[in-house]
Amino acid sequence: MSNDELSLKVKNAIEESLELKKLVLQQKLYKILVEMGELVVSSIINGGKVLICGNGGSAADAQHLTAEFLIRLTSEVNREGIPAISLLQDSSTFTAAINDFDPKDLFKRNLQTLAKPEDILLAISTSGDSENIVQVLKTAKEIDVKTLGFLGSDGGDSLQYCDLSFIVPSNKTARVQEVHITAGHALIEYVEAKLLKERFLKLS
């Protein structure tokens, strides 16, 4: 493969990402993020927290968004922290869970231990078919925890267990993940702005 062909792969990846985000705007799929934001705001005001989970790159996104809820998204909005936790805990907890129990119950067990009815679960899955994601969503419904899904393609098996779903219309994992993290940032911006407006959060 020539250098020009290699450069074209980079260009095409960026163009694909841009086109997919444009599609989200054109189809007004972003509007569901406002509804999700309202659920998160209500949860936080009522003493709840956001519980986030995903596998692989989506696990990194879960930890990424958790950090931005807890600390801050930008230095321009230097506010108090917003309660959030990733259901993918430290490596000791993770390896204990998959060694002592079925791997499909990894997130389910942590949810059962940490969640209360005021909380919100945000499950991130590019396919929507990961068994541990489906299981944690089903469990959340059983214990009356509201469920949000950041999904891809057609939403997969997870879709039926989500109260609200932001579905990226693509089956390319990398492109879906790129839109998911943008959506996560937009969601946090909405939540922090609304909580500041409600005077529930204070600027530091």
Coordinates of N, CA and C in Angstrom, one line a residue:
M1 N 0.9 -1.2 0.0 CA 0.0 0.0 0.0 C 0.9 1.2 0.0
S2 N 0.6 2.2 -0.9 CA 1.4 3.4 -1.0 C 1.1 4.4 0.1
N3 N 2.0 5.3 0.2 CA 1.8 6.4 1.3 C 0.6 7.2 1.0
D4 N 0.3 7.4 -0.3 CA -0.9 8.1 -0.7 C -2.2 7.3 -0.2
E5 N -2.1 6.0 -0.4 CA -3.3 5.2 0.0 C -3.4 5.2 1.5
L6 N -2.3 5.1 2.2 CA -2.4 5.2 3.6 C -2.9 6.5 4.1
S7 N -2.5 7.6 3.5 CA -3.0 8.9 3.9 C -4.5 9.0 3.6
L8 N -5.0 8.4 2.5 CA -6.4 8.4 2.2 C -7.2 7.7 3.2
K9 N -6.7 6.6 3.8 CA -7.4 5.9 4.9 C -7.6 6.9 6.1
V10 N -6.7 7.7 6.4 CA -6.8 8.6 7.5 C -7.9 9.6 7.2
K11 N -7.8 10.2 5.9 CA -8.8 11.2 5.5 C -10.2 10.6 5.5
N12 N -10.3 9.3 5.0 CA -11.6 8.7 4.9 C -12.2 8.5 6.3
A13 N -11.4 8.1 7.3 CA -11.9 7.9 8.7 C -12.5 9.2 9.2
I14 N -11.8 10.3 9.0 CA -12.3 11.6 9.5 C -13.5 12.0 8.8
E15 N -13.6 11.8 7.5 CA -14.8 12.1 6.7 C -16.0 11.3 7.2
E16 N -15.8 10.0 7.4 CA -16.8 9.1 7.9 C -17.4 9.6 9.2
S17 N -16.5 10.0 10.1 CA -16.9 10.4 11.4 C -17.7 11.7 11.3
L18 N -17.3 12.6 10.5 CA -18.0 13.9 10.3 C -19.4 13.6 9.6
E19 N -19.5 12.8 8.6 CA -20.7 12.5 8.0 C -21.7 11.8 8.9
L20 N -21.2 10.9 9.8 CA -22.1 10.3 10.7 C -22.7 11.3 11.8
K21 N -21.8 12.2 12.2 CA -22.3 13.2 13.1 C -23.3 14.2 12.5
K22 N -23.1 14.4 11.2 CA -24.0 15.2 10.4 C -25.4 14.5 10.3
L23 N -25.3 13.2 10.1 CA -26.6 12.4 10.0 C -27.3 12.5 11.4
V24 N -26.6 12.4 12.5 CA -27.3 12.6 13.8 C -28.0 13.9 13.9
L25 N -27.4 14.9 13.4 CA -28.1 16.3 13.4 C -29.2 16.3 12.4
Q26 N -29.1 15.8 11.2 CA -30.1 15.8 10.2 C -31.3 15.0 10.7
Q27 N -31.1 13.9 11.3 CA -32.2 13.1 11.7 C -32.7 13.5 13.1
K28 N -32.1 14.5 13.7 CA -32.5 15.1 15.0 C -32.4 14.0 16.1
L29 N -31.5 13.1 15.9 CA -31.3 12.0 16.9 C -30.8 12.6 18.3
Y30 N -30.1 13.7 18.2 CA -29.6 14.3 19.4 C -30.6 14.8 20.4
K31 N -31.9 14.9 19.9 CA -32.9 15.4 20.8 C -33.2 14.4 22.0
I32 N -32.9 13.2 21.8 CA -33.1 12.2 22.9 C -32.1 12.5 24.0
L33 N -31.0 13.2 23.7 CA -30.0 13.5 24.8 C -30.6 14.5 25.8
V34 N -31.5 15.4 25.3 CA -32.2 16.3 26.2 C -33.1 15.5 27.2
E35 N -33.8 14.6 26.7 CA -34.7 13.7 27.5 C -33.8 13.0 28.5
M36 N -32.7 12.4 28.0 CA -31.8 11.7 29.0 C -31.3 12.7 30.0
G37 N -30.9 13.9 29.6 CA -30.4 14.9 30.5 C -31.4 15.2 31.6
E38 N -32.7 15.3 31.3 CA -33.7 15.6 32.3 C -33.8 14.4 33.3
L39 N -33.7 13.2 32.8 CA -33.7 12.0 33.8 C -32.5 12.1 34.7
V40 N -31.4 12.4 34.1 CA -30.2 12.5 35.0 C -30.3 13.6 36.0
V41 N -30.8 14.8 35.6 CA -30.9 15.9 36.5 C -31.9 15.5 37.6
S42 N -33.0 14.9 37.3 CA -34.0 14.5 38.3 C -33.3 13.5 39.3
S43 N -32.6 12.6 38.8 CA -31.9 11.6 39.6 C -30.9 12.3 40.6
I44 N -30.1 13.2 40.1 CA -29.1 13.9 40.9 C -29.8 14.7 42.0
I45 N -30.8 15.5 41.6 CA -31.6 16.3 42.6 C -32.2 15.5 43.7
N46 N -32.6 14.2 43.3 CA -33.2 13.4 44.3 C -32.3 12.4 45.0
G47 N -31.0 12.8 45.0 CA -30.0 12.1 45.7 C -29.4 10.9 45.0
G48 N -29.6 10.7 43.7 CA -29.1 9.6 43.0 C -27.7 9.9 42.4
K49 N -27.3 8.9 41.6 CA -26.0 9.0 40.9 C -26.1 8.4 39.5
V50 N -25.1 8.6 38.7 CA -25.1 8.0 37.4 C -24.1 6.8 37.4
L51 N -24.6 5.6 37.0 CA -23.8 4.4 37.0 C -23.6 4.1 35.5
I52 N -22.3 4.0 35.1 CA -22.0 3.8 33.7 C -21.2 2.6 33.4
C53 N -21.5 1.9 32.3 CA -20.7 0.7 32.0 C -20.6 0.4 30.5
G54 N -19.6 -0.3 30.1 CA -19.4 -0.7 28.7 C -18.2 -1.6 28.7
N55 N -18.0 -2.2 27.5 CA -16.9 -3.1 27.3 C -15.9 -2.5 26.3
G56 N -14.6 -2.9 26.5 CA -13.6 -2.5 25.6 C -13.5 -0.9 25.5
G57 N -13.6 -0.4 24.3 CA -13.5 1.0 24.1 C -14.7 1.7 24.8
S58 N -15.8 1.0 24.9 CA -16.9 1.6 25.6 C -16.7 1.6 27.1
A59 N -15.9 0.7 27.6 CA -15.5 0.7 29.0 C -14.6 2.0 29.3
A60 N -13.7 2.3 28.3 CA -12.9 3.5 28.4 C -13.8 4.7 28.4
D61 N -14.8 4.7 27.5 CA -15.8 5.8 27.5 C -16.5 6.0 28.8
A62 N -16.9 4.8 29.4 CA -17.6 4.9 30.7 C -16.8 5.5 31.8
Q63 N -15.5 5.2 31.8 CA -14.6 5.8 32.8 C -14.3 7.2 32.5
H64 N -14.2 7.5 31.2 CA -14.0 8.9 30.7 C -15.1 9.8 31.2
L65 N -16.3 9.4 30.9 CA -17.5 10.2 31.3 C -17.7 10.3 32.8
T66 N -17.4 9.2 33.5 CA -17.4 9.2 34.9 C -16.5 10.3 35.5
A67 N -15.3 10.3 35.0 CA -14.3 11.3 35.4 C -14.8 12.7 35.2
E68 N -15.5 13.0 34.1 CA -16.0 14.3 33.7 C -17.2 14.7 34.5
F69 N -18.0 13.7 34.9 CA -19.1 14.0 35.9 C -18.5 14.4 37.2
L70 N -17.6 13.6 37.7 CA -17.1 13.8 39.0 C -16.2 15.0 39.2
I71 N -15.4 15.3 38.2 CA -14.4 16.4 38.3 C -15.0 17.6 37.6
R72 N -14.9 17.6 36.3 CA -15.5 18.7 35.4 C -15.2 18.4 34.0
L73 N -16.0 19.0 33.1 CA -15.9 18.7 31.7 C -14.9 19.7 31.1
T74 N -15.0 21.0 31.5 CA -14.1 22.0 31.0 C -13.7 23.0 32.1
S75 N -12.6 23.7 31.9 CA -12.2 24.6 32.9 C -13.1 25.9 32.9
E76 N -13.8 26.1 31.7 CA -14.7 27.2 31.7 C -15.9 27.1 32.6
V77 N -16.3 25.9 33.0 CA -17.4 25.6 33.9 C -16.8 24.9 35.1
N78 N -16.2 25.6 36.0 CA -15.6 25.0 37.2 C -16.6 24.8 38.3
R79 N -17.3 23.7 38.2 CA -18.4 23.5 39.2 C -18.1 22.4 40.1
E80 N -19.1 22.2 41.0 CA -19.0 21.1 42.0 C -19.1 19.8 41.2
G81 N -18.7 18.7 41.8 CA -18.8 17.4 41.1 C -20.2 16.9 41.1
I82 N -20.5 16.0 40.1 CA -21.8 15.4 39.9 C -21.6 13.9 40.2
P83 N -22.4 13.3 41.1 CA -22.1 11.9 41.5 C -22.2 10.9 40.3
A84 N -21.2 10.1 40.1 CA -21.2 9.1 39.0 C -20.1 8.1 39.4
I85 N -20.3 6.9 38.9 CA -19.4 5.8 39.1 C -19.4 4.8 37.9
S86 N -18.2 4.3 37.6 CA -18.2 3.3 36.5 C -18.4 1.9 37.2
L87 N -19.2 1.1 36.5 CA -19.4 -0.2 37.1 C -18.3 -1.2 36.8
L88 N -17.3 -0.7 35.9 CA -16.1 -1.5 35.8 C -15.1 -1.0 36.8
Q89 N -15.0 -1.7 37.9 CA -14.2 -1.3 39.0 C -12.7 -1.5 38.7
D90 N -11.9 -1.5 39.8 CA -10.5 -1.7 39.7 C -10.2 -3.2 39.2
S91 N -9.0 -3.4 38.8 CA -8.6 -4.7 38.2 C -8.8 -5.9 39.2
S92 N -8.7 -5.6 40.5 CA -8.9 -6.7 41.5 C -10.4 -7.1 41.5
T93 N -11.3 -6.1 41.5 CA -12.7 -6.4 41.5 C -13.1 -7.1 40.2
F94 N -12.6 -6.6 39.1 CA -12.9 -7.1 37.8 C -12.5 -8.6 37.7
T95 N -11.3 -8.9 38.0 CA -10.8 -10.3 37.9 C -11.5 -11.2 38.9
A96 N -11.8 -10.7 40.1 CA -12.6 -11.5 41.0 C -13.9 -11.9 40.5
A97 N -14.6 -10.9 39.9 CA -15.9 -11.1 39.4 C -16.0 -12.1 38.2
I98 N -15.0 -12.0 37.3 CA -15.0 -12.9 36.2 C -14.5 -14.3 36.5
N99 N -13.7 -14.4 37.6 CA -13.2 -15.7 38.1 C -14.2 -16.4 38.9
D100 N -14.9 -15.7 39.8 CA -15.8 -16.3 40.8 C -17.2 -16.5 40.3
F101 N -17.6 -15.7 39.3 CA -18.9 -15.7 38.8 C -18.9 -15.8 37.2
D102 N -20.1 -15.8 36.6 CA -20.2 -15.8 35.2 C -19.8 -14.4 34.6
P103 N -18.9 -14.3 33.6 CA -18.6 -13.0 33.1 C -19.8 -12.2 32.6
K104 N -20.9 -12.8 32.3 CA -22.0 -12.0 31.8 C -22.7 -11.3 33.0
D105 N -22.3 -11.7 34.2 CA -22.9 -11.0 35.4 C -21.9 -9.9 36.0
L106 N -20.9 -9.6 35.3 CA -19.9 -8.7 35.8 C -20.5 -7.3 36.2
F107 N -21.3 -6.7 35.3 CA -21.9 -5.4 35.6 C -23.1 -5.6 36.5
K108 N -23.8 -6.7 36.3 CA -25.0 -6.9 37.1 C -24.7 -7.0 38.5
R109 N -23.7 -7.7 38.9 CA -23.3 -7.9 40.3 C -23.0 -6.5 41.0
N110 N -22.2 -5.7 40.3 CA -21.8 -4.4 40.8 C -23.0 -3.5 40.9
L111 N -23.9 -3.6 39.9 CA -25.1 -2.8 40.0 C -26.0 -3.1 41.2
Q112 N -26.2 -4.4 41.4 CA -27.0 -4.9 42.5 C -26.4 -4.4 43.9
T113 N -25.1 -4.3 43.9 CA -24.4 -3.9 45.2 C -24.4 -2.4 45.4
L114 N -24.3 -1.6 44.3 CA -24.1 -0.2 44.4 C -25.3 0.7 44.2
A115 N -26.3 0.1 43.4 CA -27.4 1.0 43.0 C -28.5 1.1 44.0
K116 N -29.2 2.2 43.9 CA -30.5 2.5 44.6 C -31.5 3.0 43.6
P117 N -32.8 3.0 43.9 CA -33.8 3.4 42.9 C -33.7 4.8 42.4
E118 N -33.0 5.7 43.1 CA -32.9 7.1 42.6 C -31.8 7.2 41.5
D119 N -31.0 6.1 41.3 CA -29.9 6.2 40.3 C -30.4 6.0 38.9
I120 N -29.4 6.3 38.0 CA -29.6 6.2 36.6 C -28.5 5.3 36.0
L121 N -28.8 4.3 35.2 CA -27.8 3.5 34.6 C -27.6 3.9 33.1
L122 N -26.4 4.2 32.7 CA -26.1 4.5 31.3 C -25.2 3.3 30.8
A123 N -25.8 2.5 29.9 CA -25.1 1.4 29.3 C -24.6 1.8 27.9
I124 N -23.3 1.5 27.7 CA -22.7 1.9 26.4 C -22.3 0.6 25.6
S125 N -22.9 0.5 24.4 CA -22.6 -0.7 23.6 C -22.7 -0.4 22.2
T126 N -21.7 -0.6 21.4 CA -21.8 -0.3 20.0 C -22.7 -1.2 19.2
S127 N -22.8 -2.5 19.7 CA -23.7 -3.4 19.0 C -25.1 -3.5 19.8
G128 N -25.1 -3.3 21.1 CA -26.3 -3.5 21.9 C -26.5 -5.0 22.2
D129 N -25.6 -5.8 21.8 CA -25.8 -7.3 22.0 C -24.9 -7.9 23.0
S130 N -24.0 -7.1 23.6 CA -23.1 -7.7 24.6 C -23.9 -8.3 25.8
E131 N -23.6 -9.5 26.1 CA -24.5 -10.2 27.1 C -24.4 -9.6 28.5
N132 N -23.3 -9.1 28.9 CA -23.2 -8.5 30.2 C -23.9 -7.1 30.2
I133 N -24.0 -6.4 29.1 CA -24.8 -5.2 29.0 C -26.3 -5.5 29.1
V134 N -26.7 -6.5 28.3 CA -28.1 -6.9 28.4 C -28.5 -7.3 29.8
Q135 N -27.7 -8.1 30.4 CA -28.0 -8.5 31.8 C -28.1 -7.4 32.8
V136 N -27.2 -6.4 32.7 CA -27.2 -5.3 33.7 C -28.4 -4.4 33.4
L137 N -28.8 -4.3 32.2 CA -30.0 -3.5 31.9 C -31.3 -4.2 32.4
K138 N -31.4 -5.5 32.2 CA -32.5 -6.3 32.7 C -32.6 -6.2 34.2
T139 N -31.4 -6.3 34.9 CA -31.4 -6.2 36.3 C -31.8 -4.8 36.8
A140 N -31.4 -3.8 36.1 CA -31.8 -2.4 36.5 C -33.3 -2.2 36.4
K141 N -33.9 -2.8 35.4 CA -35.4 -2.7 35.3 C -36.0 -3.4 36.5
E142 N -35.5 -4.5 36.9 CA -36.0 -5.3 38.0 C -36.0 -4.6 39.3
I143 N -35.0 -3.7 39.5 CA -34.8 -3.0 40.7 C -35.2 -1.5 40.6
D144 N -36.0 -1.2 39.5 CA -36.5 0.1 39.3 C -35.5 1.2 39.1
V145 N -34.4 0.9 38.5 CA -33.4 1.9 38.2 C -33.6 2.3 36.7
K146 N -33.7 3.6 36.4 CA -34.0 4.1 35.1 C -32.8 3.7 34.2
T147 N -33.0 3.4 33.0 CA -32.0 2.9 32.1 C -31.8 3.7 30.8
L148 N -30.6 4.1 30.5 CA -30.3 4.9 29.3 C -29.3 4.0 28.5
G149 N -29.4 4.0 27.2 CA -28.5 3.3 26.3 C -27.9 4.2 25.3
F150 N -26.6 4.1 25.2 CA -25.8 4.6 24.1 C -25.5 3.4 23.2
L151 N -26.2 3.3 22.1 CA -26.1 2.1 21.3 C -25.7 2.4 19.9
G152 N -25.5 1.3 19.1 CA -25.2 1.5 17.7 C -26.1 0.6 16.8
S153 N -25.9 0.7 15.5 CA -26.6 -0.2 14.6 C -28.1 -0.1 14.8
D154 N -28.8 -1.2 15.1 CA -30.3 -1.2 15.4 C -30.6 -1.2 16.8
G155 N -29.6 -1.1 17.7 CA -29.8 -1.1 19.1 C -29.6 -2.5 19.8
G156 N -29.7 -3.5 18.9 CA -29.5 -4.9 19.4 C -30.5 -5.3 20.5
D157 N -30.1 -6.3 21.3 CA -31.0 -6.9 22.3 C -31.2 -5.9 23.5
S158 N -30.2 -5.0 23.6 CA -30.3 -4.0 24.8 C -31.5 -3.0 24.6
L159 N -31.9 -2.8 23.4 CA -32.9 -1.7 23.2 C -34.1 -1.9 24.0
Q160 N -34.6 -3.1 24.1 CA -35.9 -3.4 24.8 C -35.8 -3.1 26.3
Y161 N -34.6 -3.0 26.8 CA -34.5 -2.8 28.3 C -34.1 -1.4 28.6
C162 N -34.0 -0.5 27.6 CA -33.7 0.9 27.8 C -34.9 1.8 27.9
D163 N -35.0 2.6 28.9 CA -36.1 3.6 29.0 C -35.9 4.7 27.9
L164 N -34.6 5.1 27.6 CA -34.3 6.0 26.5 C -33.0 5.5 25.9
S165 N -33.0 5.6 24.5 CA -31.8 5.1 23.8 C -31.3 6.2 22.8
F166 N -30.0 6.4 22.8 CA -29.4 7.2 21.7 C -28.7 6.2 20.8
I167 N -29.3 6.0 19.6 CA -28.8 5.0 18.7 C -28.0 5.6 17.5
V168 N -26.8 5.3 17.4 CA -26.0 5.8 16.3 C -26.2 4.9 15.1
P169 N -26.7 5.5 14.0 CA -27.0 4.6 12.8 C -25.8 4.2 12.0
S170 N -25.0 3.3 12.6 CA -23.9 2.7 11.9 C -23.5 1.4 12.6
N171 N -22.9 0.5 11.9 CA -22.4 -0.7 12.5 C -20.8 -0.7 12.5
K172 N -20.2 0.4 12.2 CA -18.7 0.5 12.3 C -18.4 0.9 13.8
T173 N -17.7 0.0 14.5 CA -17.5 0.2 15.9 C -16.8 1.6 16.2
A174 N -15.7 1.8 15.5 CA -14.9 3.1 15.7 C -15.8 4.3 15.5
R175 N -16.5 4.3 14.4 CA -17.4 5.5 14.2 C -18.5 5.7 15.2
V176 N -19.1 4.6 15.6 CA -20.1 4.6 16.7 C -19.5 5.2 18.0
Q177 N -18.3 4.7 18.3 CA -17.7 5.1 19.6 C -17.4 6.6 19.5
E178 N -17.0 7.1 18.3 CA -16.7 8.5 18.2 C -17.9 9.4 18.4
V179 N -19.1 8.9 18.0 CA -20.3 9.7 18.2 C -20.8 9.5 19.7
H180 N -20.5 8.4 20.2 CA -20.9 8.1 21.6 C -20.2 9.1 22.6
I181 N -18.9 9.3 22.4 CA -18.2 10.2 23.3 C -18.6 11.6 23.1
T182 N -19.0 12.0 21.9 CA -19.5 13.4 21.6 C -20.8 13.5 22.3
A183 N -21.7 12.5 22.2 CA -23.0 12.5 22.8 C -22.8 12.6 24.3
G184 N -21.9 11.9 24.9 CA -21.6 11.9 26.3 C -21.2 13.3 26.8
H185 N -20.4 13.9 26.1 CA -20.0 15.3 26.4 C -21.2 16.2 26.3
A186 N -22.0 16.1 25.3 CA -23.2 16.9 25.2 C -24.1 16.7 26.3
L187 N -24.3 15.4 26.7 CA -25.2 15.1 27.8 C -24.7 15.8 29.1
I188 N -23.4 15.7 29.4 CA -22.8 16.3 30.6 C -23.0 17.8 30.5
E189 N -22.8 18.4 29.4 CA -23.0 19.9 29.3 C -24.4 20.3 29.6
Y190 N -25.4 19.5 29.2 CA -26.8 19.8 29.4 C -27.0 19.6 30.9
V191 N -26.6 18.5 31.5 CA -26.8 18.2 32.9 C -26.2 19.3 33.8
E192 N -25.0 19.6 33.6 CA -24.3 20.6 34.5 C -25.0 22.0 34.3
A193 N -25.4 22.4 33.1 CA -26.1 23.7 32.9 C -27.4 23.7 33.6
K194 N -28.1 22.6 33.5 CA -29.5 22.5 34.1 C -29.3 22.6 35.7
L195 N -28.4 21.8 36.2 CA -28.2 21.8 37.7 C -27.7 23.1 38.2
L196 N -26.9 23.8 37.4 CA -26.5 25.2 37.8 C -27.7 26.1 37.7
K197 N -28.5 26.0 36.7 CA -29.7 26.8 36.6 C -30.7 26.6 37.7
E198 N -30.8 25.4 38.2 CA -31.6 25.0 39.3 C -31.0 25.4 40.6
R199 N -29.8 25.9 40.6 CA -29.0 26.2 41.8 C -28.7 25.0 42.7
F200 N -28.7 23.9 42.1 CA -28.4 22.7 42.8 C -26.9 22.5 42.9
L201 N -26.2 22.9 41.8 CA -24.7 22.9 41.7 C -24.2 24.4 41.9
K202 N -23.0 24.5 42.5 CA -22.4 25.8 42.6 C -21.1 25.8 41.8
L203 N -20.8 27.0 41.3 CA -19.5 27.1 40.7 C -18.4 27.2 41.7
S204 N -17.2 26.6 41.5 CA -16.2 26.7 42.5 C -15.4 28.0 42.4

